[in-house]
Each structure stands twice: as C-alpha cells, then as structure tokens.
Short mmCIF file of N, CA and C in Angstrom, two decimals:
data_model
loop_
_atom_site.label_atom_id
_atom_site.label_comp_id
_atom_site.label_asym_id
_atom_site.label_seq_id
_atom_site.Cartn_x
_atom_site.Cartn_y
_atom_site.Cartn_z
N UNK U 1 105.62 88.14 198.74
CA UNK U 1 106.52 87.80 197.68
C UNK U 1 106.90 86.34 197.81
N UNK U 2 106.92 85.70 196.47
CA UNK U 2 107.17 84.17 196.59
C UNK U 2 108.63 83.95 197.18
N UNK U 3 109.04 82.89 197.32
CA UNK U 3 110.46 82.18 197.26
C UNK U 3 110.99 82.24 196.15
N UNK U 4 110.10 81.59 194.76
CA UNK U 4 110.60 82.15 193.66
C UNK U 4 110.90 83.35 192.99
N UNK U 5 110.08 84.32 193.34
CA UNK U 5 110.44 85.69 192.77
C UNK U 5 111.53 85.87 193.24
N UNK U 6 112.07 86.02 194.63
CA UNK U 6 113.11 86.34 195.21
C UNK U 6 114.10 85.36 194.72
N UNK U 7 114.04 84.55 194.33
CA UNK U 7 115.53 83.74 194.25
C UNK U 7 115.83 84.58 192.35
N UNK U 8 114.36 84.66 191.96
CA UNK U 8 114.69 85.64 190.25
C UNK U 8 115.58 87.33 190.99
N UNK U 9 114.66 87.97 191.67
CA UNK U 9 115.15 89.15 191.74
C UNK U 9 116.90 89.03 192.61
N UNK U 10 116.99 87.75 192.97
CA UNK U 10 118.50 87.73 193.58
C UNK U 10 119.85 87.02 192.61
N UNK U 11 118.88 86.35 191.68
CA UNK U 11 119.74 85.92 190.41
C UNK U 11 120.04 87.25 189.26
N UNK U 12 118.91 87.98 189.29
CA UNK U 12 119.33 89.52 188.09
C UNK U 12 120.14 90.29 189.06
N UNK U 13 120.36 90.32 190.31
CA UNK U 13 121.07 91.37 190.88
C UNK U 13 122.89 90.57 191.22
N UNK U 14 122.83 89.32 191.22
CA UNK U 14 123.87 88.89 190.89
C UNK U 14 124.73 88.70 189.38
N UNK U 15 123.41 88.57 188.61
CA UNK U 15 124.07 88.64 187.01
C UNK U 15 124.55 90.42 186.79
N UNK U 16 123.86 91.54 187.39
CA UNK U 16 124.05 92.45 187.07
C UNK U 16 125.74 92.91 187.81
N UNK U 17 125.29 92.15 188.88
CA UNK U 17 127.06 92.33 189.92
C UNK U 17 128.27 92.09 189.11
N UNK U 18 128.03 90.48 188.90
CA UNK U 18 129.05 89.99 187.92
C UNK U 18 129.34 90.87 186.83
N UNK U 19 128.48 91.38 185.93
CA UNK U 19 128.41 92.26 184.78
C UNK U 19 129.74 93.41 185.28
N UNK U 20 129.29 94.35 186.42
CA UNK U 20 130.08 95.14 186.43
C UNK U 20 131.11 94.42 187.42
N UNK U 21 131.27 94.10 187.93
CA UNK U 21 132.63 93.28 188.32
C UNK U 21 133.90 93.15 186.77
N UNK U 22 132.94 92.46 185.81
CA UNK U 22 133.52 92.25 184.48
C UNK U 22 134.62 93.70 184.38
N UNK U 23 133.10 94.50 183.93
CA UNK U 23 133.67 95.77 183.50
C UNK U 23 134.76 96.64 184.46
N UNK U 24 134.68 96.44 185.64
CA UNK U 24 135.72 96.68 186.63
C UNK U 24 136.75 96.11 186.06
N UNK U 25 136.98 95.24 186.12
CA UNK U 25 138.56 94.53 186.23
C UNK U 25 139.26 94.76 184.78
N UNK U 26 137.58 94.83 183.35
CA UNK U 26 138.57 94.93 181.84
C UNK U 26 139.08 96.26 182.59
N UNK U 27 138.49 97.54 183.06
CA UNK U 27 138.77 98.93 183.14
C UNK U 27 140.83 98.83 184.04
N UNK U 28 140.41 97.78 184.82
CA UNK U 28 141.88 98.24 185.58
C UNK U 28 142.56 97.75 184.84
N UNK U 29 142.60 96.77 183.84
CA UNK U 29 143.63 95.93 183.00
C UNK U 29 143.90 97.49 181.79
N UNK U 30 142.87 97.74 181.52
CA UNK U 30 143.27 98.64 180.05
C UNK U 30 143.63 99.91 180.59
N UNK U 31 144.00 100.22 182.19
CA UNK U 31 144.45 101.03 183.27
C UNK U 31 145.53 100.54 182.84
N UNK U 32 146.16 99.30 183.51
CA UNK U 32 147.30 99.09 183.74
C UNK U 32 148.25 99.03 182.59
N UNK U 33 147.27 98.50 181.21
CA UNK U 33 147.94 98.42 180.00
C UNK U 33 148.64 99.68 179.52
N UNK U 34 147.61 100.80 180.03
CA UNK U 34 148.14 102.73 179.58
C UNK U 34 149.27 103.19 180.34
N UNK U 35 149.42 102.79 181.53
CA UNK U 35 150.23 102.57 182.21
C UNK U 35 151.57 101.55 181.65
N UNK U 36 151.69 100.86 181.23
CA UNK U 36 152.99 100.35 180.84
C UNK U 36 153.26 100.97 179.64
N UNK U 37 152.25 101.49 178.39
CA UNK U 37 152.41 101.75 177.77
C UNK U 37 153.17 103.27 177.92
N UNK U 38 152.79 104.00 178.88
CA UNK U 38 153.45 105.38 179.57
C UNK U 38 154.77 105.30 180.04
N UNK U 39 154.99 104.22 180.69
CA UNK U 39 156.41 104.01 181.24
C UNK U 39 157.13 103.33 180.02
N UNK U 40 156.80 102.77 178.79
CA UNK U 40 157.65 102.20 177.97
C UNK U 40 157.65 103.60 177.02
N UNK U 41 157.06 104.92 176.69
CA UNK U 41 157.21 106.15 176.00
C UNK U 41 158.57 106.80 176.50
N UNK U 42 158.12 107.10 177.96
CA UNK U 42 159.05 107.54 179.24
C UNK U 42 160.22 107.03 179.09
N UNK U 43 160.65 105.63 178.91
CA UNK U 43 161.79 105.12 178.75
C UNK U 43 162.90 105.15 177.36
N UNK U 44 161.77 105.14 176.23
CA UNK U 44 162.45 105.67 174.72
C UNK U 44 163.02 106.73 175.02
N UNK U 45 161.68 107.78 175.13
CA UNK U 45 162.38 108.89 175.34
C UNK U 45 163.62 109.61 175.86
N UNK U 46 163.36 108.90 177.54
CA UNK U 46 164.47 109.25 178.48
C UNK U 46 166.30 108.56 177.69
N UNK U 47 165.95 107.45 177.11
CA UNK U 47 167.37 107.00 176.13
C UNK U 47 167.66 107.83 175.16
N UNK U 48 166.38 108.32 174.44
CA UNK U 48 166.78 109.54 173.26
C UNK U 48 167.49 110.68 173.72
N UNK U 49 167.41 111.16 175.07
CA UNK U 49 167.66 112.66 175.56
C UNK U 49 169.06 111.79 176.26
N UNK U 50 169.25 110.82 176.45
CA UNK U 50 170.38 110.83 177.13
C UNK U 50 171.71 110.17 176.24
N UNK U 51 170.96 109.62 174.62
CA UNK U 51 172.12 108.85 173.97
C UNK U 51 172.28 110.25 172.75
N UNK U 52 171.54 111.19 172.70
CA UNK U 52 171.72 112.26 171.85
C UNK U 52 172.89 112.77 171.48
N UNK U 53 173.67 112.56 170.53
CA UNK U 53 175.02 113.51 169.89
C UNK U 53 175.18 115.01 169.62
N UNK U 54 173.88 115.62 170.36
CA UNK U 54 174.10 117.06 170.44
C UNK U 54 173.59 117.12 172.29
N UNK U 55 174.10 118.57 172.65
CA UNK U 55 173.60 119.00 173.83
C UNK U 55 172.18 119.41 174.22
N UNK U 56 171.72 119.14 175.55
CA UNK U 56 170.32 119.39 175.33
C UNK U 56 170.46 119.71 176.75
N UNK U 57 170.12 121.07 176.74
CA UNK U 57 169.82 121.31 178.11
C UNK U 57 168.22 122.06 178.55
N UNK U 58 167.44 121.62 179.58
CA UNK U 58 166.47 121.80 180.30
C UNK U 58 166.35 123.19 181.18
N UNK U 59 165.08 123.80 180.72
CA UNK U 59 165.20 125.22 181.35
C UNK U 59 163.88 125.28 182.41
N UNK U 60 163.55 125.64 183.55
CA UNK U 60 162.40 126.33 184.30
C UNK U 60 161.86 127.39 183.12
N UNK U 61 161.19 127.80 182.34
CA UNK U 61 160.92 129.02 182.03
C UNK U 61 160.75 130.19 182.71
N UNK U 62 160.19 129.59 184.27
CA UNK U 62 159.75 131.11 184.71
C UNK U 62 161.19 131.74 185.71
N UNK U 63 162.15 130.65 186.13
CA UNK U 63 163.09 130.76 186.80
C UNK U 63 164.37 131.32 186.02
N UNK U 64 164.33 130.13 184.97
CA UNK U 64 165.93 130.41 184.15
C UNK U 64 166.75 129.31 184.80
N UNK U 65 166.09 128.32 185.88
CA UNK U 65 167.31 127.48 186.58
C UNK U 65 167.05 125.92 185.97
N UNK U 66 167.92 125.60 185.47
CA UNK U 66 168.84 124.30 184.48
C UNK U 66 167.93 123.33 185.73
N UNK U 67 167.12 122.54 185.02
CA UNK U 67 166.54 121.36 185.61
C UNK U 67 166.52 119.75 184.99
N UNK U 68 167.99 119.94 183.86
CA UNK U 68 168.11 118.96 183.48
C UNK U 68 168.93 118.85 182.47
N UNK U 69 169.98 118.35 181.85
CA UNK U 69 171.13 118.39 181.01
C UNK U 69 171.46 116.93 180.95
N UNK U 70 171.71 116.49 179.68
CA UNK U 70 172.16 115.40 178.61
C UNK U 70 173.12 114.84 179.42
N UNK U 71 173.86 113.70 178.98
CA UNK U 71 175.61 113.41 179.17
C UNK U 71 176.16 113.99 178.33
N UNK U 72 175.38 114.30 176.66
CA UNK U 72 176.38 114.61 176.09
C UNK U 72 176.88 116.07 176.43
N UNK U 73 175.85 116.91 176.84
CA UNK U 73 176.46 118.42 176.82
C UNK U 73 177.15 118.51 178.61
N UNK U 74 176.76 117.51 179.08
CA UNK U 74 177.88 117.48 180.53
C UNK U 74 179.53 116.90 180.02
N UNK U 75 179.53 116.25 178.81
CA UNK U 75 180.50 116.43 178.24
C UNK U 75 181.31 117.09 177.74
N UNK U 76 180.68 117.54 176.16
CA UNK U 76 180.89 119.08 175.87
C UNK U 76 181.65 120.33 176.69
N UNK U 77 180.83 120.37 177.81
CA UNK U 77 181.04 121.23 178.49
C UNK U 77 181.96 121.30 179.83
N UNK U 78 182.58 120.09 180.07
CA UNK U 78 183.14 119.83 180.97
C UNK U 78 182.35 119.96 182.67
N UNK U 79 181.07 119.77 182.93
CA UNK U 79 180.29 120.19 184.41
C UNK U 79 179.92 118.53 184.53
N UNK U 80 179.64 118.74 185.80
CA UNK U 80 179.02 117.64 185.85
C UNK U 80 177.46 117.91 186.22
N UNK U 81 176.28 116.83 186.43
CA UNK U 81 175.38 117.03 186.43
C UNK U 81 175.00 117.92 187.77
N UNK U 82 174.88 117.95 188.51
CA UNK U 82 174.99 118.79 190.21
C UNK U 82 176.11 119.91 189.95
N UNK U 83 176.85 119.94 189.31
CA UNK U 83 177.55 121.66 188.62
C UNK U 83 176.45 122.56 188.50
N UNK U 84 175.37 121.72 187.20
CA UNK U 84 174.59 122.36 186.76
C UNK U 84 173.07 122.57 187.16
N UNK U 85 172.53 121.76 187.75
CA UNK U 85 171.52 121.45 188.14
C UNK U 85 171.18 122.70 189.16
N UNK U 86 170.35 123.09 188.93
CA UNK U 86 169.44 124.38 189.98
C UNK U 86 169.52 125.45 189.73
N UNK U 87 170.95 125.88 188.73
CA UNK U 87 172.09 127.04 188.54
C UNK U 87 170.83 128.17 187.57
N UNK U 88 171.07 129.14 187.83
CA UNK U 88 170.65 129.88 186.99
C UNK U 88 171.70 130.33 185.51
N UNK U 89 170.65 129.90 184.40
CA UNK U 89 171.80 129.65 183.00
C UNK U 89 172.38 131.11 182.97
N UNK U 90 172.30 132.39 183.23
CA UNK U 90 173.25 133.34 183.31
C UNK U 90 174.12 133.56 184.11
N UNK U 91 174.30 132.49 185.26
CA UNK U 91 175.49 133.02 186.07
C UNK U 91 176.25 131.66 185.82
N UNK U 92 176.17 130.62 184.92
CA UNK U 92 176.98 129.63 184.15
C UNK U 92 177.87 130.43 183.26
N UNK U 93 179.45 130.56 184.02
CA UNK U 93 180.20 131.11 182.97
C UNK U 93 180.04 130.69 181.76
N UNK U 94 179.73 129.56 180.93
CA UNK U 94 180.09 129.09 180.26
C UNK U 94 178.88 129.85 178.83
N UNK U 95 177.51 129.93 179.32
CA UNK U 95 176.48 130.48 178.93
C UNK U 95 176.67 132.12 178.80
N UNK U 96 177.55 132.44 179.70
CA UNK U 96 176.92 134.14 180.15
C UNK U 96 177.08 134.89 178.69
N UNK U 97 177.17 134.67 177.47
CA UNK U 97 177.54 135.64 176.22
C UNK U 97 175.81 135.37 175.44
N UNK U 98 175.15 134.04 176.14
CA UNK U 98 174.09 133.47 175.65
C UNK U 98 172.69 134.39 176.25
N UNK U 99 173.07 134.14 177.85
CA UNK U 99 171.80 134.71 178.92
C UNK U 99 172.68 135.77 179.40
N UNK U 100 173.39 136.91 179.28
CA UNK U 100 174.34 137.93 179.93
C UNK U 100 172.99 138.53 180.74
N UNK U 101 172.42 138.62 180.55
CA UNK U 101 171.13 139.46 181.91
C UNK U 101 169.78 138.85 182.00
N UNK U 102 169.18 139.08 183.04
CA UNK U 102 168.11 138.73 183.24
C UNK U 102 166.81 139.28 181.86
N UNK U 103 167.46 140.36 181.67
CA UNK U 103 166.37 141.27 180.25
C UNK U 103 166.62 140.03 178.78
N UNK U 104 167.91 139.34 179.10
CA UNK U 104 167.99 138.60 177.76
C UNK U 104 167.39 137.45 177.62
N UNK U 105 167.03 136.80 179.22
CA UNK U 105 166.12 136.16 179.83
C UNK U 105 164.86 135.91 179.51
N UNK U 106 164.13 137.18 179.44
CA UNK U 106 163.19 137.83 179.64
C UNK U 106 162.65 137.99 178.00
N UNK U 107 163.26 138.32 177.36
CA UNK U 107 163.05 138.07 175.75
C UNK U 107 163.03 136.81 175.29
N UNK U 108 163.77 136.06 175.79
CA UNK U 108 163.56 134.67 175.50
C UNK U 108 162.23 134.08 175.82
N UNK U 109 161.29 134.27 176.89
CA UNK U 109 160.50 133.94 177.77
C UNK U 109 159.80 134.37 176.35
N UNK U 110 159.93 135.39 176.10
CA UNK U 110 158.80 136.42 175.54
C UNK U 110 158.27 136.13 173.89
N UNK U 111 159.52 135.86 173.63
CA UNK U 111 159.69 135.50 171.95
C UNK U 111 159.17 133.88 171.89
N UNK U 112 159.61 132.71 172.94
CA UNK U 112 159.72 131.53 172.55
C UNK U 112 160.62 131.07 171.78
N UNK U 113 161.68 131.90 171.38
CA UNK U 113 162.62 131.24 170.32
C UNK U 113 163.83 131.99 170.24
N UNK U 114 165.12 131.61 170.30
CA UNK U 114 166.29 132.44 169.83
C UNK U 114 167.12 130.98 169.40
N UNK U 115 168.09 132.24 168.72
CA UNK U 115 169.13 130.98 168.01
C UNK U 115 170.10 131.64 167.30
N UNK U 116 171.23 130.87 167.76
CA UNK U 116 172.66 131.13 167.93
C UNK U 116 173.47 130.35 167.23
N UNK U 117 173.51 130.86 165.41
CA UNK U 117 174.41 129.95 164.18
C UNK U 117 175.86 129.20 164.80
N UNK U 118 176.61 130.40 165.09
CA UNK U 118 178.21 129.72 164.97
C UNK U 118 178.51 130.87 166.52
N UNK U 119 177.89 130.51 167.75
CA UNK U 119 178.15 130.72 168.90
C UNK U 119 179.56 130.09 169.61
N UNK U 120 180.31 131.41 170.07
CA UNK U 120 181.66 130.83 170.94
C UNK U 120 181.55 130.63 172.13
N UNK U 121 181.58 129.58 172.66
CA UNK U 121 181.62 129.09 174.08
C UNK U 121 183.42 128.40 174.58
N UNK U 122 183.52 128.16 176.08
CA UNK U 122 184.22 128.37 176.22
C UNK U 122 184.21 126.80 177.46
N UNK U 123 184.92 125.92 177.76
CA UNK U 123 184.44 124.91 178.90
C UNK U 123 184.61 125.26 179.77
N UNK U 124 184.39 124.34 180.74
CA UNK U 124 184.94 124.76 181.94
C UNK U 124 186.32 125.09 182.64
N UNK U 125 187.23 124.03 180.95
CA UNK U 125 188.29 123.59 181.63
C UNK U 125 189.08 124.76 180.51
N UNK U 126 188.58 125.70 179.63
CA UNK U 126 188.83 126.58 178.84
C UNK U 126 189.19 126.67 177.50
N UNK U 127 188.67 124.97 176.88
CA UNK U 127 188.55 125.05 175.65
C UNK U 127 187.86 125.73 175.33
N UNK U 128 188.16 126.60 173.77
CA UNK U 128 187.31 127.59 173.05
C UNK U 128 186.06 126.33 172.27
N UNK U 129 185.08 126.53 172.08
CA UNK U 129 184.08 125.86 171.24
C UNK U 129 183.06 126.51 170.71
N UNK U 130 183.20 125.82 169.45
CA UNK U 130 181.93 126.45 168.16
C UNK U 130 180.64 125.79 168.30
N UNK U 131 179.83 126.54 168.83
CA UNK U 131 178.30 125.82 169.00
C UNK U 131 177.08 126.51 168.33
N UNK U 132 176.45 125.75 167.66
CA UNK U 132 175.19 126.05 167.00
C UNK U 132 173.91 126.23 168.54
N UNK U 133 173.11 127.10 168.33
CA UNK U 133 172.11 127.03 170.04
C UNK U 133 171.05 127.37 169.47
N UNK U 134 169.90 126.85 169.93
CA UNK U 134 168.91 127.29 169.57
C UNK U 134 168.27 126.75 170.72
N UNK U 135 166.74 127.35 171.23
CA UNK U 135 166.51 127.47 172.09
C UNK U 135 165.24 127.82 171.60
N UNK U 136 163.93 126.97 172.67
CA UNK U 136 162.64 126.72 172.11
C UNK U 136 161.59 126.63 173.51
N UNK U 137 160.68 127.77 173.51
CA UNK U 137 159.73 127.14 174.73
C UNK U 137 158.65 126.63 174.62
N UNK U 138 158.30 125.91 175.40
CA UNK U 138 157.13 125.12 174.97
C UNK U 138 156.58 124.65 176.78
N UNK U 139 155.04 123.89 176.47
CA UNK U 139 154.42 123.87 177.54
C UNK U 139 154.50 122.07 178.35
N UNK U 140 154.53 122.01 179.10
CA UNK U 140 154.77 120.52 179.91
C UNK U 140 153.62 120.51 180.83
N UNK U 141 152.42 119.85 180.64
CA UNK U 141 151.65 119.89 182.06
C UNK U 141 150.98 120.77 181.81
N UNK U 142 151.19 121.55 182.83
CA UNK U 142 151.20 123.32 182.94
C UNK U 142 152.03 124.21 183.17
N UNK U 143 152.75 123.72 182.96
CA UNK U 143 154.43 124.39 183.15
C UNK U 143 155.33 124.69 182.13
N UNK U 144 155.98 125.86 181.56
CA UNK U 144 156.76 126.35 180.50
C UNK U 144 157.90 125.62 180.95
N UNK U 145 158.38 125.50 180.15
CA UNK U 145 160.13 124.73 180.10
C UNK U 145 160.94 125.26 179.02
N UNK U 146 162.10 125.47 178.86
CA UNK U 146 162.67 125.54 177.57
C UNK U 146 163.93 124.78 177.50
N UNK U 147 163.78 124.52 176.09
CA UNK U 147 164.51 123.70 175.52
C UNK U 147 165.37 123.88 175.07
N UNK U 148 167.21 123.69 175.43
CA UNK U 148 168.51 124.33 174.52
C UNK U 148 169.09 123.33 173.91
N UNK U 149 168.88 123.49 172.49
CA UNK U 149 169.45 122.38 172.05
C UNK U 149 171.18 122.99 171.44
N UNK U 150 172.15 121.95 171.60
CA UNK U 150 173.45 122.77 171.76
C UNK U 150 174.10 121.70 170.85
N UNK U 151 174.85 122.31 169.56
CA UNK U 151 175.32 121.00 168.73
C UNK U 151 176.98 121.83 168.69
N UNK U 152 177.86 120.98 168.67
CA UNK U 152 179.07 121.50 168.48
C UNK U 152 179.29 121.52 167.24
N UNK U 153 179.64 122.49 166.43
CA UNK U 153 180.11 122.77 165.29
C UNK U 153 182.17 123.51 165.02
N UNK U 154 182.62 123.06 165.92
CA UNK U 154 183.58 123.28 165.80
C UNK U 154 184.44 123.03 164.75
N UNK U 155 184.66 121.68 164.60
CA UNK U 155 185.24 121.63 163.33
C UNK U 155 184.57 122.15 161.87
N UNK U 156 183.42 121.84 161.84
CA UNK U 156 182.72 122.94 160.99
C UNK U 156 183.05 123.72 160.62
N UNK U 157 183.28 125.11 161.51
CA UNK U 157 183.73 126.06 161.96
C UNK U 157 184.78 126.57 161.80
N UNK U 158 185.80 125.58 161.25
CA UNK U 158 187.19 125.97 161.14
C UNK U 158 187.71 125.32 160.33
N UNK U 159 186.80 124.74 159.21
CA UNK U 159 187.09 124.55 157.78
C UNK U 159 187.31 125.55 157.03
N UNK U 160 187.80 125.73 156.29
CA UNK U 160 187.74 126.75 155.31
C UNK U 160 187.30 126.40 154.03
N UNK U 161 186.58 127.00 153.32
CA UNK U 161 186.10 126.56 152.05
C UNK U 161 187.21 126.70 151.05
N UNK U 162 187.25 125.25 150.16
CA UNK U 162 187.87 125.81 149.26
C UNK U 162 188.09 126.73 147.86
N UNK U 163 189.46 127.26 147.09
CA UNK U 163 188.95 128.23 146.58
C UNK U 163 188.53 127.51 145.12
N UNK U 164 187.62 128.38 144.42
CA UNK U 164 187.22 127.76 143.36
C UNK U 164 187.50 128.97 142.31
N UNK U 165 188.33 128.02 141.10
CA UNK U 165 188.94 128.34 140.07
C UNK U 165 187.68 128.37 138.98
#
C-alpha cells in the first residue's frame, strides 16, 4: 500500500470521525434543549398547582395516602403540609364523610370518578365549609394517582335565591 493511499484512507476515516463527532454534540445540544424545555413545563406547571384558587389534593391510587396538597387547600383546610402528607385520606377527619371506608376507597379506584356538588366539610380548627369535590384518576408514568380537586363554595351555598314575582 502506497503512502498515498494511506494518507486518503486516513483522511475519509477522519472526515467520517468529524462527521459523527458533529452529530454527537447536535444530539447532546437538542438533549439538553428537551431538557430545559422539561424543566421550564415542570415549573409552569408546579406554579399552576401551587397559585390555584381551588384545592387540589394528590392521591397514591393504590394506597389512598395524600402525596401532595396545594397552599391553597392547606389553607382552606387549616393542616399544614406534613399534617397531611403520607396520611391516609380516610382517617383525615376532615375527609372522613368523603372516604368513610376503605370499600368507598375502593369504588373510587374502580369507577375513576366521583363527585361531590355542595359537600360539608369541617377544618381543622372547626369551621363548617361548603365544598364542591370531585375527584379523577388518571395514569402518571406507570402509576395511578388521583386527583381531588376541592373548590369552596360556601358563600355560594348560603345565598338564597331570590323570590320572583
């Protein structure tokens, strides 16, 4: 083999290097780009669930144990976040007329959906409150979660319509 062939067959195996070198580095950039673009979703989001004017609380599906709650419904409700966090939602006084047994649990799991018009709840600190609930499961990953969305309708609630002549 010449000197010249070899300096050709060592120039195509360097143009071919470079080539994917190229394609390496666009690949980690349009990596890294999906990546910011993931953490800037993550971050809307996480402001939407936490600046929300209704309650939103986070369920395990297969457990029933609260893996995540709003400010606003740690408001609402008078708990704080570690009150609630791990708790199973039927032994939350505040819930128990919502989840009263594990079987009511268990229908929920089953149905994917319940919902609760003009629900009486009660705080911690023993205000009475009018809450709309509805409650939605759905899949994360591979993992069921459910979703309680909790709007206070109290004053609502204790309007009276007027009478019409």
């Amino acid at each position: 083999m010449s000197d010249n062939n070899i300096e050709n067959q060592l120039h195509l195996a360097n143009v071919e290097l470079n080539r994917r070198i190229v394609r390496l580095e666009e690949t980690l950039l349009e990596k890294e780009r999906i990546g910011d673009a993931l953490q800037d979703s993550e971050k809307r989001y996480r402001r939407l669930f936490e600046s929300a004017k209704d309650g939103i609380l986070i369920l395990d599906a297969d457990t029933g144990k609260v893996v995540d709650a709003n400010p606003f419904l740690l408001q609402l409700l008078g708990y704080s976040y570690d009150a609630l966090y791990g708790q199973y939602i039927w032994e939350l006084g505040v819930f128990k007329d919502i989840a009263a047994s594990k079987d009511a649990f268990k229908a929920l799991q089953e149905n994917e959906y319940i919902r609760y018009d003009d629900l009486p709840l009660e705080t911690l600190g023993g205000k009475p409150i009018a809450v709309e609930f509805v409650s939605n499961v759905y899949l994360v990953d591979h993992s069921k979660v459910i979703q309680c969305n909790i709007r206070d309708i109290t004053r609502a609630s204790r309007r009276t319509p007027s009478a019409s002549v």
